[in-house]
mmCIF file of C-alpha atoms in Angstrom:
data_model
loop_
_atom_site.group_PDB
_atom_site.id
_atom_site.type_symbol
_atom_site.label_atom_id
_atom_site.label_comp_id
_atom_site.label_asym_id
_atom_site.label_seq_id
_atom_site.Cartn_x
_atom_site.Cartn_y
_atom_site.Cartn_z
ATOM 1 C CA MET A 1 -24.875 -46.268 -86.708
ATOM 2 C CA GLU A 2 -27.471 -48.370 -88.492
ATOM 3 C CA GLU A 3 -30.665 -46.602 -89.449
ATOM 4 C CA GLU A 4 -33.596 -47.863 -87.403
ATOM 5 C CA SER A 5 -37.172 -48.062 -88.590
ATOM 6 C CA MET A 6 -39.295 -45.078 -87.621
ATOM 7 C CA GLU A 7 -41.814 -47.283 -85.861
ATOM 8 C CA GLU A 8 -39.103 -48.888 -83.711
ATOM 9 C CA GLU A 9 -37.658 -45.581 -82.576
ATOM 10 C CA GLY A 10 -40.955 -43.794 -82.273
ATOM 11 C CA GLY A 11 -39.591 -41.190 -84.682
ATOM 12 C CA CYS A 12 -41.261 -39.145 -87.376
ATOM 13 C CA GLU A 13 -43.259 -42.044 -88.823
ATOM 14 C CA ALA A 14 -44.999 -42.448 -85.489
ATOM 15 C CA MET A 15 -45.206 -38.686 -85.127
ATOM 16 C CA MET A 16 -47.409 -38.280 -88.179
ATOM 17 C CA ASP A 17 -50.546 -39.339 -86.338
ATOM 18 C CA ASP A 18 -52.177 -38.028 -83.200
ATOM 19 C CA GLN A 19 -49.391 -39.429 -81.028
ATOM 20 C CA ASN A 20 -46.923 -36.869 -82.273
ATOM 21 C CA HIS A 21 -48.747 -33.886 -80.794
ATOM 22 C CA ASN A 22 -47.631 -31.776 -83.734
ATOM 23 C CA ASN A 23 -50.492 -31.976 -86.269
ATOM 24 C CA TRP A 24 -48.566 -33.561 -89.119
ATOM 25 C CA GLY A 25 -51.646 -35.186 -90.584
ATOM 26 C CA ALA A 26 -53.419 -34.237 -93.775
ATOM 27 C CA GLY A 27 -53.351 -30.476 -94.129
ATOM 28 C CA GLY A 28 -51.342 -30.120 -90.929
ATOM 29 C CA TYR A 29 -48.058 -29.316 -92.594
ATOM 30 C CA GLY A 30 -49.528 -26.335 -94.418
ATOM 31 C CA GLN A 31 -50.787 -25.046 -91.070
ATOM 32 C CA HIS A 32 -47.333 -25.507 -89.614
ATOM 33 C CA LEU A 33 -45.687 -23.351 -92.260
ATOM 34 C CA LEU A 34 -48.227 -20.630 -91.618
ATOM 35 C CA GLY A 35 -46.736 -20.276 -88.128
ATOM 36 C CA PRO A 36 -47.770 -20.973 -84.552
ATOM 37 C CA ALA A 37 -50.982 -18.934 -84.840
ATOM 38 C CA ALA A 38 -52.416 -21.408 -87.323
ATOM 39 C CA ALA A 39 -51.582 -24.558 -85.387
ATOM 40 C CA PRO A 40 -53.276 -25.651 -82.130
ATOM 41 C CA LEU A 41 -51.141 -24.982 -79.101
ATOM 42 C CA GLY A 42 -52.665 -27.572 -76.805
ATOM 43 C CA ASP A 43 -50.836 -30.561 -78.263
ATOM 44 C CA ARG A 44 -47.414 -28.987 -78.624
ATOM 45 C CA LEU A 45 -44.225 -30.090 -76.936
ATOM 46 C CA LEU A 46 -45.610 -33.468 -75.883
ATOM 47 C CA ARG A 47 -48.159 -31.818 -73.583
ATOM 48 C CA GLY A 48 -45.910 -29.829 -71.310
ATOM 49 C CA ALA A 49 -42.364 -29.588 -72.653
ATOM 50 C CA ALA A 50 -40.386 -26.599 -71.506
ATOM 51 C CA ALA A 51 -39.755 -25.083 -74.944
ATOM 52 C CA GLU A 52 -41.964 -24.488 -77.954
ATOM 53 C CA PRO A 53 -41.020 -26.125 -81.269
ATOM 54 C CA PRO A 54 -39.834 -23.498 -83.703
ATOM 55 C CA ALA A 55 -42.311 -22.379 -86.332
ATOM 56 C CA GLY A 56 -41.742 -22.461 -90.064
ATOM 57 C CA PRO A 57 -39.501 -24.895 -91.900
ATOM 58 C CA GLU A 58 -37.279 -25.357 -88.832
ATOM 59 C CA PHE A 59 -38.935 -28.762 -88.375
ATOM 60 C CA PRO A 60 -37.655 -31.386 -90.791
ATOM 61 C CA ALA A 61 -40.173 -32.742 -93.224
ATOM 62 C CA VAL A 62 -40.308 -36.488 -93.773
ATOM 63 C CA PRO A 63 -40.460 -37.607 -97.411
ATOM 64 C CA GLU A 64 -42.448 -40.581 -98.609
ATOM 65 C CA ALA A 65 -40.664 -43.215 -100.679
ATOM 66 C CA ASN A 66 -41.832 -41.479 -103.845
ATOM 67 C CA GLY A 67 -40.529 -38.110 -102.697
ATOM 68 C CA VAL A 68 -43.910 -36.586 -101.744
ATOM 69 C CA LEU A 69 -44.184 -34.817 -98.412
ATOM 70 C CA ARG A 70 -46.952 -36.009 -96.142
ATOM 71 C CA GLY A 71 -49.625 -33.432 -95.569
ATOM 72 C CA CYS A 72 -48.668 -31.442 -98.673
ATOM 73 C CA GLU A 73 -51.027 -33.078 -101.172
ATOM 74 C CA PRO A 74 -52.960 -30.412 -103.079
ATOM 75 C CA GLY A 75 -56.271 -31.987 -102.104
ATOM 76 C CA ALA A 76 -55.403 -31.997 -98.438
ATOM 77 C CA ALA A 77 -54.760 -28.277 -98.312
ATOM 78 C CA ALA A 78 -57.172 -27.045 -100.940
ATOM 79 C CA GLY A 79 -59.876 -26.599 -98.372
ATOM 80 C CA LYS A 80 -57.702 -24.129 -96.484
ATOM 81 C CA GLY A 81 -57.927 -21.372 -99.063
ATOM 82 C CA GLY A 82 -57.424 -22.654 -102.587
ATOM 83 C CA ALA A 83 -54.359 -23.124 -104.779
ATOM 84 C CA GLY A 84 -53.421 -19.436 -104.698
ATOM 85 C CA ALA A 85 -53.479 -19.281 -100.918
ATOM 86 C CA ILE A 86 -51.439 -22.466 -100.719
ATOM 87 C CA ALA A 87 -48.798 -21.112 -103.063
ATOM 88 C CA ALA A 88 -48.605 -17.853 -101.132
ATOM 89 C CA ALA A 89 -48.480 -19.502 -97.706
ATOM 90 C CA ILE A 90 -46.246 -22.496 -98.354
ATOM 91 C CA ASN A 91 -44.196 -21.092 -101.253
ATOM 92 C CA ILE A 92 -42.630 -24.401 -102.212
ATOM 93 C CA ASN A 93 -40.126 -23.573 -104.904
ATOM 94 C CA ALA A 94 -37.117 -25.573 -105.980
ATOM 95 C CA SER A 95 -34.787 -24.346 -103.230
ATOM 96 C CA THR A 96 -37.417 -24.687 -100.471
ATOM 97 C CA SER A 97 -38.252 -28.223 -101.561
ATOM 98 C CA LYS A 98 -34.587 -29.127 -101.465
ATOM 99 C CA PHE A 99 -34.309 -27.711 -97.949
ATOM 100 C CA LEU A 100 -37.400 -29.521 -96.712
ATOM 101 C CA MET A 101 -36.277 -32.819 -98.227
ATOM 102 C CA ASN A 102 -32.815 -32.515 -96.717
ATOM 103 C CA VAL A 103 -31.602 -35.664 -94.970
ATOM 104 C CA ILE A 104 -29.267 -35.454 -91.971
ATOM 105 C CA THR A 105 -26.514 -38.009 -92.480
ATOM 106 C CA ILE A 106 -24.403 -39.333 -89.624
ATOM 107 C CA GLU A 107 -21.602 -37.079 -90.898
ATOM 108 C CA ASP A 108 -23.947 -34.073 -90.738
ATOM 109 C CA TYR A 109 -24.905 -35.037 -87.211
ATOM 110 C CA LYS A 110 -21.290 -35.319 -86.052
ATOM 111 C CA SER A 111 -20.028 -32.177 -87.797
ATOM 112 C CA THR A 112 -22.996 -29.812 -87.408
ATOM 113 C CA TYR A 113 -25.695 -30.897 -84.995
ATOM 114 C CA TRP A 114 -23.841 -32.525 -82.115
ATOM 115 C CA PRO A 115 -21.265 -29.699 -81.792
ATOM 116 C CA LYS A 116 -24.138 -27.265 -81.169
ATOM 117 C CA LEU A 117 -25.603 -29.558 -78.521
ATOM 118 C CA ASP A 118 -22.163 -30.190 -77.005
ATOM 119 C CA SER A 119 -21.485 -26.466 -76.584
ATOM 120 C CA ALA A 120 -24.889 -25.808 -75.014
ATOM 121 C CA ILE A 121 -24.509 -28.713 -72.548
ATOM 122 C CA ASP A 122 -21.078 -27.386 -71.540
ATOM 123 C CA GLN A 123 -22.538 -24.018 -70.659
ATOM 124 C CA LEU A 124 -25.461 -25.494 -68.747
ATOM 125 C CA LEU A 125 -23.242 -27.811 -66.705
ATOM 126 C CA THR A 126 -20.818 -25.079 -65.683
ATOM 127 C CA GLN A 127 -23.142 -22.137 -65.107
ATOM 128 C CA SER A 128 -23.493 -20.620 -61.662
ATOM 129 C CA PRO A 129 -26.935 -20.021 -60.171
ATOM 130 C CA GLY A 130 -28.458 -16.896 -61.667
ATOM 131 C CA ASP A 131 -26.052 -16.763 -64.622
ATOM 132 C CA TYR A 132 -27.389 -15.775 -68.045
ATOM 133 C CA ILE A 133 -26.529 -18.417 -70.634
ATOM 134 C CA PRO A 134 -26.235 -16.961 -74.157
ATOM 135 C CA ILE A 135 -27.672 -19.950 -76.023
ATOM 136 C CA SER A 136 -30.778 -20.310 -78.152
ATOM 137 C CA TYR A 137 -33.017 -22.829 -76.446
ATOM 138 C CA GLU A 138 -35.232 -22.851 -79.541
ATOM 139 C CA GLN A 139 -32.271 -23.730 -81.758
ATOM 140 C CA ILE A 140 -31.071 -26.515 -79.444
ATOM 141 C CA TYR A 141 -34.565 -27.913 -79.113
ATOM 142 C CA SER A 142 -34.903 -27.891 -82.907
ATOM 143 C CA CYS A 143 -31.564 -29.720 -83.306
ATOM 144 C CA VAL A 144 -32.735 -32.484 -80.984
ATOM 145 C CA TYR A 145 -36.078 -32.725 -82.781
ATOM 146 C CA LYS A 146 -34.454 -33.039 -86.202
ATOM 147 C CA CYS A 147 -31.967 -35.673 -85.033
ATOM 148 C CA VAL A 148 -34.778 -37.750 -83.538
ATOM 149 C CA CYS A 149 -36.740 -37.513 -86.793
ATOM 150 C CA GLN A 150 -33.663 -38.579 -88.748
ATOM 151 C CA GLN A 151 -33.124 -41.638 -86.502
ATOM 152 C CA HIS A 152 -30.002 -40.420 -84.712
ATOM 153 C CA SER A 153 -31.485 -40.853 -81.227
ATOM 154 C CA GLU A 154 -29.228 -43.742 -80.247
ATOM 155 C CA GLN A 155 -26.070 -41.868 -81.217
ATOM 156 C CA MET A 156 -27.293 -38.667 -79.561
ATOM 157 C CA TYR A 157 -28.127 -40.470 -76.319
ATOM 158 C CA SER A 158 -24.718 -42.150 -76.295
ATOM 159 C CA ASP A 159 -22.969 -38.819 -76.893
ATOM 160 C CA LEU A 160 -24.983 -37.119 -74.143
ATOM 161 C CA ILE A 161 -24.170 -39.796 -71.565
ATOM 162 C CA LYS A 162 -20.482 -39.753 -72.500
ATOM 163 C CA LYS A 163 -20.377 -35.950 -72.343
ATOM 164 C CA ILE A 164 -21.940 -35.747 -68.882
ATOM 165 C CA THR A 165 -19.915 -38.691 -67.566
ATOM 166 C CA ASN A 166 -16.661 -36.965 -68.540
ATOM 167 C CA HIS A 167 -17.838 -33.778 -66.847
ATOM 168 C CA LEU A 168 -18.718 -35.602 -63.609
ATOM 169 C CA GLU A 169 -15.374 -37.400 -63.539
ATOM 170 C CA ARG A 170 -13.644 -34.011 -63.654
ATOM 171 C CA VAL A 171 -15.891 -32.776 -60.849
ATOM 172 C CA SER A 172 -14.992 -35.819 -58.757
ATOM 173 C CA LYS A 173 -11.255 -35.257 -59.231
ATOM 174 C CA GLU A 174 -11.614 -31.611 -58.188
ATOM 175 C CA LEU A 175 -13.429 -32.678 -55.023
ATOM 176 C CA GLN A 176 -10.698 -35.181 -54.202
ATOM 177 C CA ALA A 177 -8.170 -32.362 -54.267
ATOM 178 C CA SER A 178 -10.226 -30.171 -51.909
ATOM 179 C CA PRO A 179 -8.940 -29.558 -48.350
ATOM 180 C CA PRO A 180 -11.209 -30.806 -45.539
ATOM 181 C CA ASP A 181 -12.338 -27.309 -44.524
ATOM 182 C CA LEU A 182 -13.677 -26.668 -48.053
ATOM 183 C CA TYR A 183 -14.818 -30.190 -48.883
ATOM 184 C CA ILE A 184 -18.419 -29.914 -47.673
ATOM 185 C CA GLU A 185 -19.041 -26.554 -49.314
ATOM 186 C CA ARG A 186 -17.564 -27.651 -52.639
ATOM 187 C CA PHE A 187 -19.611 -30.839 -52.650
ATOM 188 C CA ASN A 188 -22.711 -28.738 -52.036
ATOM 189 C CA VAL A 189 -21.836 -26.456 -54.963
ATOM 190 C CA ALA A 190 -21.211 -29.418 -57.284
ATOM 191 C CA LEU A 191 -24.488 -31.071 -56.311
ATOM 192 C CA GLY A 192 -26.538 -27.899 -56.651
ATOM 193 C CA GLN A 193 -24.927 -26.910 -59.943
ATOM 194 C CA TYR A 194 -25.577 -30.315 -61.501
ATOM 195 C CA MET A 195 -29.187 -30.582 -60.335
ATOM 196 C CA GLY A 196 -29.782 -27.068 -61.625
ATOM 197 C CA ALA A 197 -28.342 -27.975 -65.021
ATOM 198 C CA LEU A 198 -30.694 -30.956 -65.299
ATOM 199 C CA GLN A 199 -33.650 -28.592 -65.094
ATOM 200 C CA SER A 200 -32.621 -27.253 -68.512
ATOM 201 C CA ILE A 201 -30.986 -30.302 -70.105
ATOM 202 C CA VAL A 202 -33.868 -32.717 -69.570
ATOM 203 C CA PRO A 203 -36.531 -30.490 -71.240
ATOM 204 C CA LEU A 204 -34.243 -29.763 -74.190
ATOM 205 C CA PHE A 205 -33.964 -33.493 -74.895
ATOM 206 C CA ILE A 206 -37.633 -34.262 -74.302
ATOM 207 C CA TYR A 207 -38.207 -35.658 -77.820
ATOM 208 C CA MET A 208 -35.297 -38.062 -77.442
ATOM 209 C CA ASN A 209 -36.620 -39.055 -74.028
ATOM 210 C CA LYS A 210 -40.148 -39.626 -75.327
ATOM 211 C CA PHE A 211 -39.404 -41.440 -78.559
ATOM 212 C CA TYR A 212 -36.202 -43.311 -77.686
ATOM 213 C CA ILE A 213 -35.362 -43.596 -73.979
ATOM 214 C CA GLU A 214 -38.897 -44.266 -72.747
ATOM 215 C CA THR A 215 -39.969 -46.265 -75.808
ATOM 216 C CA LYS A 216 -36.898 -48.415 -76.494
ATOM 217 C CA LEU A 217 -34.956 -48.398 -73.222
ATOM 218 C CA ASN A 218 -37.944 -48.259 -70.854
ATOM 219 C CA ARG A 219 -36.171 -45.653 -68.755
ATOM 220 C CA ASP A 220 -36.311 -41.915 -68.122
ATOM 221 C CA LEU A 221 -33.619 -39.377 -69.011
ATOM 222 C CA LYS A 222 -33.740 -37.519 -65.691
ATOM 223 C CA ASP A 223 -33.358 -40.761 -63.742
ATOM 224 C CA ASP A 224 -30.415 -41.779 -65.931
ATOM 225 C CA LEU A 225 -28.635 -38.450 -65.413
ATOM 226 C CA ILE A 226 -29.194 -38.470 -61.644
ATOM 227 C CA LYS A 227 -27.783 -41.988 -61.571
ATOM 228 C CA LEU A 228 -24.647 -40.710 -63.312
ATOM 229 C CA PHE A 229 -24.009 -38.223 -60.491
ATOM 230 C CA THR A 230 -24.581 -40.949 -57.926
ATOM 231 C CA GLU A 231 -22.112 -43.320 -59.565
ATOM 232 C CA HIS A 232 -19.372 -40.910 -60.598
ATOM 233 C CA VAL A 233 -19.442 -38.407 -57.728
ATOM 234 C CA ALA A 234 -21.534 -39.271 -54.671
ATOM 235 C CA GLU A 235 -20.525 -42.919 -54.336
ATOM 236 C CA LYS A 236 -16.861 -41.992 -54.593
ATOM 237 C CA HIS A 237 -17.098 -39.340 -51.877
ATOM 238 C CA ILE A 238 -19.769 -40.527 -49.443
ATOM 239 C CA TYR A 239 -17.276 -42.176 -47.051
ATOM 240 C CA ASN A 240 -15.174 -39.019 -46.891
ATOM 241 C CA LEU A 241 -18.159 -36.700 -46.782
ATOM 242 C CA MET A 242 -20.200 -38.400 -44.061
ATOM 243 C CA PRO A 243 -17.600 -38.106 -41.238
ATOM 244 C CA LEU A 244 -17.179 -34.419 -42.067
ATOM 245 C CA LEU A 245 -20.936 -33.908 -41.934
ATOM 246 C CA LEU A 246 -21.157 -35.642 -38.561
ATOM 247 C CA GLU A 247 -18.296 -33.521 -37.240
ATOM 248 C CA ALA A 248 -19.966 -30.369 -38.525
ATOM 249 C CA GLN A 249 -23.209 -31.454 -36.873
ATOM 250 C CA SER A 250 -21.474 -31.759 -33.500
ATOM 251 C CA THR A 251 -19.900 -28.308 -33.947
ATOM 252 C CA PRO A 252 -22.744 -25.806 -34.353
ATOM 253 C CA PHE A 253 -22.401 -23.269 -37.155
ATOM 254 C CA GLN A 254 -19.294 -24.837 -38.633
ATOM 255 C CA ILE A 255 -21.273 -24.824 -41.871
ATOM 256 C CA THR A 256 -24.520 -23.013 -42.590
ATOM 257 C CA PRO A 257 -27.782 -24.852 -41.880
ATOM 258 C CA SER A 258 -28.856 -24.403 -45.505
ATOM 259 C CA THR A 259 -25.713 -26.142 -46.776
ATOM 260 C CA MET A 260 -26.220 -29.047 -44.390
ATOM 261 C CA ALA A 261 -29.880 -29.327 -45.399
ATOM 262 C CA ASN A 262 -29.092 -29.234 -49.132
ATOM 263 C CA ILE A 263 -26.480 -31.978 -48.879
ATOM 264 C CA VAL A 264 -28.483 -34.287 -46.615
ATOM 265 C CA LYS A 265 -31.630 -33.959 -48.729
ATOM 266 C CA GLY A 266 -29.570 -34.421 -51.894
ATOM 267 C CA LEU A 267 -27.916 -37.584 -50.588
ATOM 268 C CA TYR A 268 -31.297 -38.972 -49.612
ATOM 269 C CA THR A 269 -32.596 -38.295 -53.132
ATOM 270 C CA LEU A 270 -29.586 -40.011 -54.710
ATOM 271 C CA ARG A 271 -29.551 -43.084 -52.470
ATOM 272 C CA PRO A 272 -32.184 -43.376 -49.688
ATOM 273 C CA GLU A 273 -30.353 -46.294 -48.059
ATOM 274 C CA TRP A 274 -27.518 -43.932 -47.083
ATOM 275 C CA VAL A 275 -29.780 -42.936 -44.205
ATOM 276 C CA GLN A 276 -28.434 -45.987 -42.343
ATOM 277 C CA MET A 277 -24.986 -44.389 -42.209
ATOM 278 C CA ALA A 278 -26.217 -41.543 -39.960
ATOM 279 C CA PRO A 279 -29.911 -41.870 -39.041
ATOM 280 C CA ALA A 280 -29.791 -39.054 -36.467
ATOM 281 C CA LEU A 281 -28.309 -36.631 -39.017
ATOM 282 C CA PHE A 282 -30.815 -37.477 -41.733
ATOM 283 C CA SER A 283 -33.727 -37.307 -39.294
ATOM 284 C CA LYS A 284 -33.054 -33.595 -38.749
ATOM 285 C CA PHE A 285 -33.936 -32.866 -42.377
ATOM 286 C CA ILE A 286 -35.999 -35.838 -43.617
ATOM 287 C CA PRO A 287 -39.292 -36.529 -41.834
ATOM 288 C CA ASN A 288 -40.195 -39.967 -40.478
ATOM 289 C CA ILE A 289 -36.668 -41.353 -40.723
ATOM 290 C CA LEU A 290 -36.426 -42.497 -37.113
ATOM 291 C CA PRO A 291 -38.951 -44.806 -35.438
ATOM 292 C CA PRO A 292 -41.643 -43.141 -33.279
ATOM 293 C CA ALA A 293 -40.565 -41.880 -29.862
ATOM 294 C CA VAL A 294 -41.215 -44.144 -26.899
ATOM 295 C CA GLU A 295 -41.916 -43.112 -23.333
ATOM 296 C CA SER A 296 -38.847 -44.868 -21.913
ATOM 297 C CA GLU A 297 -36.542 -42.550 -23.927
ATOM 298 C CA LEU A 298 -38.160 -39.233 -22.989
ATOM 299 C CA GLN A 299 -35.401 -38.392 -20.509
ATOM 300 C CA GLU A 300 -32.769 -38.930 -23.187
ATOM 301 C CA TYR A 301 -34.648 -36.638 -25.583
ATOM 302 C CA ALA A 302 -34.826 -33.972 -22.876
ATOM 303 C CA ALA A 303 -31.083 -34.249 -22.223
ATOM 304 C CA GLN A 304 -30.341 -33.811 -25.932
ATOM 305 C CA ASP A 305 -32.573 -30.740 -26.046
ATOM 306 C CA GLN A 306 -30.837 -29.184 -23.044
ATOM 307 C CA LYS A 307 -27.425 -29.825 -24.610
ATOM 308 C CA LEU A 308 -28.517 -28.076 -27.817
ATOM 309 C CA GLN A 309 -29.789 -25.083 -25.834
ATOM 310 C CA ARG A 310 -26.474 -24.756 -23.980
ATOM 311 C CA GLU A 311 -24.547 -24.846 -27.270
ATOM 312 C CA LEU A 312 -26.774 -22.143 -28.728
ATOM 313 C CA MET A 313 -26.236 -19.903 -25.687
ATOM 314 C CA GLN A 314 -22.467 -20.406 -25.884
ATOM 315 C CA ASN A 315 -22.595 -19.136 -29.468
ATOM 316 C CA GLY A 316 -24.411 -15.938 -28.559
ATOM 317 C CA PHE A 317 -28.038 -17.004 -28.863
ATOM 318 C CA THR A 318 -30.370 -16.110 -25.975
ATOM 319 C CA ARG A 319 -33.673 -17.603 -24.928
#
């Protein structure tokens, strides 16, 4: 992948000034190495990210053309406590300088960084609600940050989309093999599991979203990932799913009300125009779907209400 300019990708070059929300200006890098207590918290994580950037040299430094780190000039940090304090706090020796100046090549990305991200995404996509996932969110967040700074955003975005697409295609095939009596419940599990995973995946990739997807693609990562589920799962199953939902609606308690509500609301979120396939069904869970009631149809509404009451009584419910 060709290296892009930092200004085009919104990477570390752009992140040196106040836009970066990380205080990488003059003297800022010395504060960063002193730990989170020395750096302002208000501007971190792009004003509201889910995870805090790791302290210390976990963040990659960006060298100037002449090999000098921004924010590490002696004059910039001298006011923070003198040369002795700087040496004690930053402790830049030969090995530390080599680490800080380390460049992530595309080979490094493919062999070291992406495998860590790949493994974490796998666990997030397949976890059950309430499961404990033994991954370091700080480490994953740091991997994403470093790859963005080293101009690997395009490759990382491509790998993420491919990874999730392959996962959703497997989910779709599993649903196709489901018997009708389990189809609705399994679709509900797949939808809930995926939407739950996005609550972790999207924040972990917030730097890529901010400095690549929003800046260069004029899109949003969450919208892109929801669209993937729509295209690779929901669209392929909507014409099998909808008749089963309508049948379940006409047979009270065939599926739980919460399952019906989750699926209907989820389908509406994915593609609002699917309401036209079953307006009466969607209107039970989405407000203002149907047109306002008119006086001429009051008798029909009353008949529907009486029918529902009879069905409830037949299933053991009393007035």
